[in-house]
Amino acid sequence: MASSTSSARGNNKAATTNTTTATAPVSTASSAAGSGATSAAALASAPPAVTLSELIGQQLKHLNSDELLHKDELQLLLLITPVQRQKLSRNLEDGDLEAASTSAAPLSRPENGEEDDDLIGAVGGLAISSPTATKEPVLDFRPHVLKWFQHLRHQTGHFKSEEESRRLREAGNDSYRKERHPLKASDLFTEAIFLAPARNTLAAALAHANRSLVLFDCGLYAESYDDCLCALDLGYPEEYLPLIKLRQAACALKLRNFALCEEHLHELLHIELNQVFEARTHELWHQCEVLKVERFEMAVQTGDDLDTNDSKAFEIAWLDNSSSLHTTRAVAKNALIFESEAVAMVPSGNCRVCDYCGITQFIPFPCIYCSNRLVVYCSRQCRFKHAAIHAVECFGHQIELFESFGEVFGMPRLLQLAFRMLITGLPELLGHCRKKPTLSKLWSAINGALQERQDIAYSAVLRLERLKEERPTDTAIALALAAHILSIYLSKCTTFFDQLEKSLPTASRMSNAEWELLCAALLMRHIGQLRHRSLTACRSFVLPADPHVFSPLNEFQLWAAPMRLQEGHLHLLAGEVAVVSYSVYPDTLNLCRHSCSSTICAKFSGRKVTALALLDLPAGSGIYNCFAVGNFQQLPREERTKQLQESGIRCQCNACQLTHSDDQFHKFHRYRCDNPSCMEIFTPNALPHAPSLRWWLSEEYTQPEFNGADLILCPHCGEYQKLEWFWAFTTSLIDCELIEERCKLYAAIERAENQLMDLHECKVALARLLLEQCLMVHREGATVLDDWEFNKLGSILRSVLPSVMAQYGGQSIEYVKYFSYFWDVMALSNYKCNDRELMQMLNALEFIADEFKDIFINYYEDYIAPKFAEESYGSVVDTQV
């Protein structure tokens, strides 16, 4: 499993764009030309834009939001583009066609006329022809967009190098043969595949072939077989063909695919083999025959005697012209309510994610043409299933188009997800058109009969609620322009419009400009849906972001074998939680009503979501999900309300209607005044540089120079808290490898108990920091912790786990994150917990991704369960803090 979750952060050479993180990238001018359309004369005299913010800014300067009143997305696009002043028809004069061809040249060739085979004309490994010229009007905005595409293409870093790929391949060979470290060798071969240039596929073929041998030895036979196929596809030398065929036969035999094994053995019989290969071929043939004889049929249960309930636990109800989910029968706590797959999903960039199935623990199979490392797959099968989508996106990845949008708008992957919603669903929808459509008729059908169809998956997406704004804001206009840019990309850089024409039962009467408008309008609709409540952030475990804790380059050191971690390394795999992908679930999760007190727990596993009940639900009750970043126990009401208002959600849940609505949040932030003459218990007022009262996470308060500065004020006596225990803790944490400093850390934890009340969240943060640093010095050999210290660490973390359960729930991924440290302590020492606590932890594994659940179970079986079976283990007494 080395190479499985190496962070994608920092692996890409980002395009040089304006990195403004504000929601609206640029300001607008109050005046507008004509009826709010772009001024052609101004654009003609302006210098060509070289960044996305400049490109959109030039348009916004000539637009007046007061004049852009519209009833739908298509009308807005017509207002902000000069198309409204042109006749949208294919019957244009030849002069117009010639002008359009010269000003908006397709990106099939570089500007200097030389071929660039590494990028241009290669999409997902499939060559495409240049977009054919269509009779469409000259658009003022389009030439600037195309120039920006050219600029992105030329500035995108060519990090691929045949020489560097060869060097890493040789290093992998040395690691495998000399160091006997197959997982490290797999990492090196994977890096060699990433660096192999698309011009010369031999480098990639050799790297795939070498990695297949390593994966075979690791027991990853399916991945090894896929690597063999990749090597053959990329031009593996014919003189080494018997070697690959033998490995394919061996993999097929291990996978019990006897027909495939015999097929490869037959191929070997038709090749001239030396004595060694011939003997190995006959050996495999004999093994195959023996295993075929030993194979037996397993009894299959018919299901007649099984007590199952296959009825749906939910239904869609309509209220106030909006849909929501309700239970159809009584649902018990922790019972399944619904399960569904995302209709569209994009990786977040925080870790390596299969671009099709969404898992994070895998050996990557990349697209050799893409210039970034976000586009990887867990198998050739996933890459094949995603080929139609990736063929449209591939050139965009080559020029890092989507990264540019994410940086400028401060909306990571939002536009790419809207783009994927469009290209996934629109071809399917058009197959149900019966007449030759025009733009207006097709748009009316999309908003009418086609949207109401229950047999079309894309119709459910179109029915999703979207953010409603009374008047167009700068942000909405900028996003509309971004949607138009993406539609120009579809027109000039892909064959997507040709696919749309083929999807129609009859030929359409729409020009490319009209297809652009339709796609831009649908993109704008999807953006509005995602800005409302349809953008689902799928959270899972990632490697630590801090390289001082663990370097992603050394990920192979985590694993003792595939899916089996080294002892004491579980917290490195599960100690950080982040968003790994963004998804859309139009029939289930996105139809839930909002409540700050959610009634479901959403488990994300790949692109699948499973909703389990957090409490007993009677029949007919609403199914509620919290669409804020945190619920009523994790965020104060004011902050939740602010987040929800940005998404157009007005919260009226019970938790927000209470007189003291923040009491449940404040119980995790209560202090006892350290003034000896006061000693009152209080909750501090809002802190200016500490969101949600978590001052220990803010650099404004935790730097050494702020030691003793005024921070938390007691409302009873008016004294500022000294927090001496915190400053002693942070000082000693730096030299954690010294036993004297660790004793000071333990003492600081004990003093903090006197001021931090009951379930205080700061206790959890301090315990995690302490465990993280102590386990690191033990892992690196700087010092070796004895049983007394492990018992101390175990007791400290054990004492804060109830606080995590109270705030996040025993069904949360946060609870699993924190007890991963506890399991490492138990694995490395004789510390124990009781059976009830252990069962609570094992039950919590049902609420994390299936791939991580398997890793946790393996870790439990390897290191935890054997110690519970030892008689001496039960005699250890907990060390009280």
mmCIF file with all atom_site columns, C-alpha atoms in Angstrom, residues 2-13 118-119 157-169 185-209 211 227 230 234 351-355 360 362-379 383 390 397-398 400 552-553 555:
data_model
loop_
_atom_site.group_PDB
_atom_site.id
_atom_site.type_symbol
_atom_site.label_atom_id
_atom_site.label_alt_id
_atom_site.label_comp_id
_atom_site.label_asym_id
_atom_site.label_entity_id
_atom_site.label_seq_id
_atom_site.pdbx_PDB_ins_code
_atom_site.Cartn_x
_atom_site.Cartn_y
_atom_site.Cartn_z
_atom_site.occupancy
_atom_site.B_iso_or_equiv
_atom_site.pdbx_formal_charge
_atom_site.auth_seq_id
_atom_site.auth_comp_id
_atom_site.auth_asym_id
_atom_site.auth_atom_id
_atom_site.pdbx_PDB_model_num
ATOM 1  C CA . ALA A 1 2   ? 2.943   2.329  -0.306  1.00 0.00 ? 2   ALA A CA 1
ATOM 2  C CA . SER A 1 3   ? 2.143   5.122  -2.694  1.00 0.00 ? 3   SER A CA 1
ATOM 3  C CA . SER A 1 4   ? -1.498  4.845  -1.750  1.00 0.00 ? 4   SER A CA 1
ATOM 4  C CA . THR A 1 5   ? -2.212  8.145  -0.005  1.00 0.00 ? 5   THR A CA 1
ATOM 5  C CA . SER A 1 6   ? 0.741   10.363 -0.812  1.00 0.00 ? 6   SER A CA 1
ATOM 6  C CA . SER A 1 7   ? -0.618  13.876 -0.713  1.00 0.00 ? 7   SER A CA 1
ATOM 7  C CA . ALA A 1 8   ? -1.321  15.534 -4.023  1.00 0.00 ? 8   ALA A CA 1
ATOM 8  C CA . ARG A 1 9   ? -0.663  18.854 -2.318  1.00 0.00 ? 9   ARG A CA 1
ATOM 9  C CA . GLY A 1 10  ? 2.525   20.365 -3.649  1.00 0.00 ? 10  GLY A CA 1
ATOM 10 C CA . ASN A 1 11  ? 2.931   17.801 -6.411  1.00 0.00 ? 11  ASN A CA 1
ATOM 11 C CA . ASN A 1 12  ? 1.575   20.063 -9.111  1.00 0.00 ? 12  ASN A CA 1
ATOM 12 C CA . LYS A 1 13  ? 3.275   23.029 -10.644 1.00 0.00 ? 13  LYS A CA 1
ATOM 13 C CA . ASP A 1 118 ? 3.360   15.752 -25.835 1.00 0.00 ? 118 ASP A CA 1
ATOM 14 C CA . LEU A 1 119 ? 0.236   17.784 -25.074 1.00 0.00 ? 119 LEU A CA 1
ATOM 15 C CA . GLY A 1 157 ? 5.548   23.036 -16.350 1.00 0.00 ? 157 GLY A CA 1
ATOM 16 C CA . HIS A 1 158 ? 6.923   20.047 -18.217 1.00 0.00 ? 158 HIS A CA 1
ATOM 17 C CA . PHE A 1 159 ? 8.112   18.184 -15.139 1.00 0.00 ? 159 PHE A CA 1
ATOM 18 C CA . LYS A 1 160 ? 8.327   14.890 -17.029 1.00 0.00 ? 160 LYS A CA 1
ATOM 19 C CA . SER A 1 161 ? 11.828  13.692 -17.851 1.00 0.00 ? 161 SER A CA 1
ATOM 20 C CA . GLU A 1 162 ? 12.967  10.456 -19.441 1.00 0.00 ? 162 GLU A CA 1
ATOM 21 C CA . GLU A 1 163 ? 16.334  10.709 -17.701 1.00 0.00 ? 163 GLU A CA 1
ATOM 22 C CA . GLU A 1 164 ? 14.767  11.255 -14.282 1.00 0.00 ? 164 GLU A CA 1
ATOM 23 C CA . SER A 1 165 ? 12.334  8.416  -14.895 1.00 0.00 ? 165 SER A CA 1
ATOM 24 C CA . ARG A 1 166 ? 15.247  6.110  -15.739 1.00 0.00 ? 166 ARG A CA 1
ATOM 25 C CA . ARG A 1 167 ? 17.130  7.177  -12.595 1.00 0.00 ? 167 ARG A CA 1
ATOM 26 C CA . LEU A 1 168 ? 14.152  6.415  -10.375 1.00 0.00 ? 168 LEU A CA 1
ATOM 27 C CA . ARG A 1 169 ? 13.591  3.104  -12.111 1.00 0.00 ? 169 ARG A CA 1
ATOM 28 C CA . ALA A 1 185 ? 10.680  -0.012 -4.667  1.00 0.00 ? 185 ALA A CA 1
ATOM 29 C CA . SER A 1 186 ? 6.981   0.261  -5.606  1.00 0.00 ? 186 SER A CA 1
ATOM 30 C CA . ASP A 1 187 ? 7.027   3.930  -4.585  1.00 0.00 ? 187 ASP A CA 1
ATOM 31 C CA . LEU A 1 188 ? 10.070  4.588  -6.768  1.00 0.00 ? 188 LEU A CA 1
ATOM 32 C CA . PHE A 1 189 ? 8.596   2.785  -9.775  1.00 0.00 ? 189 PHE A CA 1
ATOM 33 C CA . THR A 1 190 ? 5.361   4.744  -9.341  1.00 0.00 ? 190 THR A CA 1
ATOM 34 C CA . GLU A 1 191 ? 7.309   7.995  -9.392  1.00 0.00 ? 191 GLU A CA 1
ATOM 35 C CA . ALA A 1 192 ? 9.123   6.794  -12.510 1.00 0.00 ? 192 ALA A CA 1
ATOM 36 C CA . ILE A 1 193 ? 5.729   6.249  -14.183 1.00 0.00 ? 193 ILE A CA 1
ATOM 37 C CA . PHE A 1 194 ? 4.643   9.788  -13.298 1.00 0.00 ? 194 PHE A CA 1
ATOM 38 C CA . LEU A 1 195 ? 7.830   11.259 -14.749 1.00 0.00 ? 195 LEU A CA 1
ATOM 39 C CA . ALA A 1 196 ? 7.876   9.200  -17.936 1.00 0.00 ? 196 ALA A CA 1
ATOM 40 C CA . PRO A 1 197 ? 7.198   11.528 -20.912 1.00 0.00 ? 197 PRO A CA 1
ATOM 41 C CA . ALA A 1 198 ? 4.290   10.850 -23.213 1.00 0.00 ? 198 ALA A CA 1
ATOM 42 C CA . ARG A 1 199 ? 6.547   11.271 -26.256 1.00 0.00 ? 199 ARG A CA 1
ATOM 43 C CA . ASN A 1 200 ? 8.511   8.150  -25.410 1.00 0.00 ? 200 ASN A CA 1
ATOM 44 C CA . THR A 1 201 ? 6.245   5.563  -23.843 1.00 0.00 ? 201 THR A CA 1
ATOM 45 C CA . LEU A 1 202 ? 9.063   3.026  -23.441 1.00 0.00 ? 202 LEU A CA 1
ATOM 46 C CA . ALA A 1 203 ? 10.121  4.626  -20.160 1.00 0.00 ? 203 ALA A CA 1
ATOM 47 C CA . ALA A 1 204 ? 6.603   4.224  -18.771 1.00 0.00 ? 204 ALA A CA 1
ATOM 48 C CA . ALA A 1 205 ? 6.376   0.667  -20.116 1.00 0.00 ? 205 ALA A CA 1
ATOM 49 C CA . LEU A 1 206 ? 9.577   -0.386 -18.352 1.00 0.00 ? 206 LEU A CA 1
ATOM 50 C CA . ALA A 1 207 ? 8.456   1.248  -15.087 1.00 0.00 ? 207 ALA A CA 1
ATOM 51 C CA . HIS A 1 208 ? 5.091   -0.546 -15.232 1.00 0.00 ? 208 HIS A CA 1
ATOM 52 C CA . ALA A 1 209 ? 6.821   -3.857 -15.930 1.00 0.00 ? 209 ALA A CA 1
ATOM 53 C CA . ARG A 1 211 ? 6.421   -2.422 -10.670 1.00 0.00 ? 211 ARG A CA 1
ATOM 54 C CA . ASP A 1 227 ? 0.752   -3.234 -14.768 1.00 0.00 ? 227 ASP A CA 1
ATOM 55 C CA . CYS A 1 230 ? 0.006   -1.223 -19.243 1.00 0.00 ? 230 CYS A CA 1
ATOM 56 C CA . LEU A 1 234 ? 2.964   1.271  -23.991 1.00 0.00 ? 234 LEU A CA 1
ATOM 57 C CA . CYS A 1 351 ? -4.699  13.317 -1.102  1.00 0.00 ? 351 CYS A CA 1
ATOM 58 C CA . ARG A 1 352 ? -4.559  10.799 -3.917  1.00 0.00 ? 352 ARG A CA 1
ATOM 59 C CA . VAL A 1 353 ? -8.063  9.733  -4.945  1.00 0.00 ? 353 VAL A CA 1
ATOM 60 C CA . CYS A 1 354 ? -9.202  7.417  -7.705  1.00 0.00 ? 354 CYS A CA 1
ATOM 61 C CA . ASP A 1 355 ? -10.920 9.759  -10.161 1.00 0.00 ? 355 ASP A CA 1
ATOM 62 C CA . THR A 1 360 ? -7.783  6.609  -1.452  1.00 0.00 ? 360 THR A CA 1
ATOM 63 C CA . PHE A 1 362 ? -4.485  2.125  -3.947  1.00 0.00 ? 362 PHE A CA 1
ATOM 64 C CA . ILE A 1 363 ? -1.581  1.752  -6.343  1.00 0.00 ? 363 ILE A CA 1
ATOM 65 C CA . PRO A 1 364 ? -2.009  4.605  -8.858  1.00 0.00 ? 364 PRO A CA 1
ATOM 66 C CA . PHE A 1 365 ? -2.483  4.180  -12.592 1.00 0.00 ? 365 PHE A CA 1
ATOM 67 C CA . PRO A 1 366 ? -2.152  7.679  -14.082 1.00 0.00 ? 366 PRO A CA 1
ATOM 68 C CA . CYS A 1 367 ? -3.044  9.231  -17.402 1.00 0.00 ? 367 CYS A CA 1
ATOM 69 C CA . ILE A 1 368 ? 0.322   9.662  -19.106 1.00 0.00 ? 368 ILE A CA 1
ATOM 70 C CA . TYR A 1 369 ? -0.796  12.836 -20.867 1.00 0.00 ? 369 TYR A CA 1
ATOM 71 C CA . CYS A 1 370 ? -1.983  14.857 -17.877 1.00 0.00 ? 370 CYS A CA 1
ATOM 72 C CA . SER A 1 371 ? 0.564   17.284 -16.445 1.00 0.00 ? 371 SER A CA 1
ATOM 73 C CA . ASN A 1 372 ? -0.694  17.038 -12.852 1.00 0.00 ? 372 ASN A CA 1
ATOM 74 C CA . ARG A 1 373 ? -1.037  14.122 -10.467 1.00 0.00 ? 373 ARG A CA 1
ATOM 75 C CA . LEU A 1 374 ? -4.661  14.498 -9.506  1.00 0.00 ? 374 LEU A CA 1
ATOM 76 C CA . VAL A 1 375 ? -5.870  12.256 -12.321 1.00 0.00 ? 375 VAL A CA 1
ATOM 77 C CA . VAL A 1 376 ? -5.063  8.738  -11.157 1.00 0.00 ? 376 VAL A CA 1
ATOM 78 C CA . TYR A 1 377 ? -7.031  5.518  -11.027 1.00 0.00 ? 377 TYR A CA 1
ATOM 79 C CA . CYS A 1 378 ? -6.914  2.459  -8.799  1.00 0.00 ? 378 CYS A CA 1
ATOM 80 C CA . SER A 1 379 ? -7.108  0.062  -11.748 1.00 0.00 ? 379 SER A CA 1
ATOM 81 C CA . ARG A 1 383 ? -9.635  4.186  -15.988 1.00 0.00 ? 383 ARG A CA 1
ATOM 82 C CA . HIS A 1 390 ? -11.617 12.121 -18.924 1.00 0.00 ? 390 HIS A CA 1
ATOM 83 C CA . HIS A 1 397 ? -5.689  18.985 -16.853 1.00 0.00 ? 397 HIS A CA 1
ATOM 84 C CA . GLN A 1 398 ? -2.741  19.347 -19.203 1.00 0.00 ? 398 GLN A CA 1
ATOM 85 C CA . GLU A 1 400 ? -4.090  23.067 -15.354 1.00 0.00 ? 400 GLU A CA 1
ATOM 86 C CA . PRO A 1 552 ? 4.857   11.732 2.587   1.00 0.00 ? 552 PRO A CA 1
ATOM 87 C CA . LEU A 1 553 ? 8.032   10.738 0.723   1.00 0.00 ? 553 LEU A CA 1
ATOM 88 C CA . GLU A 1 555 ? 5.038   6.592  3.176   1.00 0.00 ? 555 GLU A CA 1
#
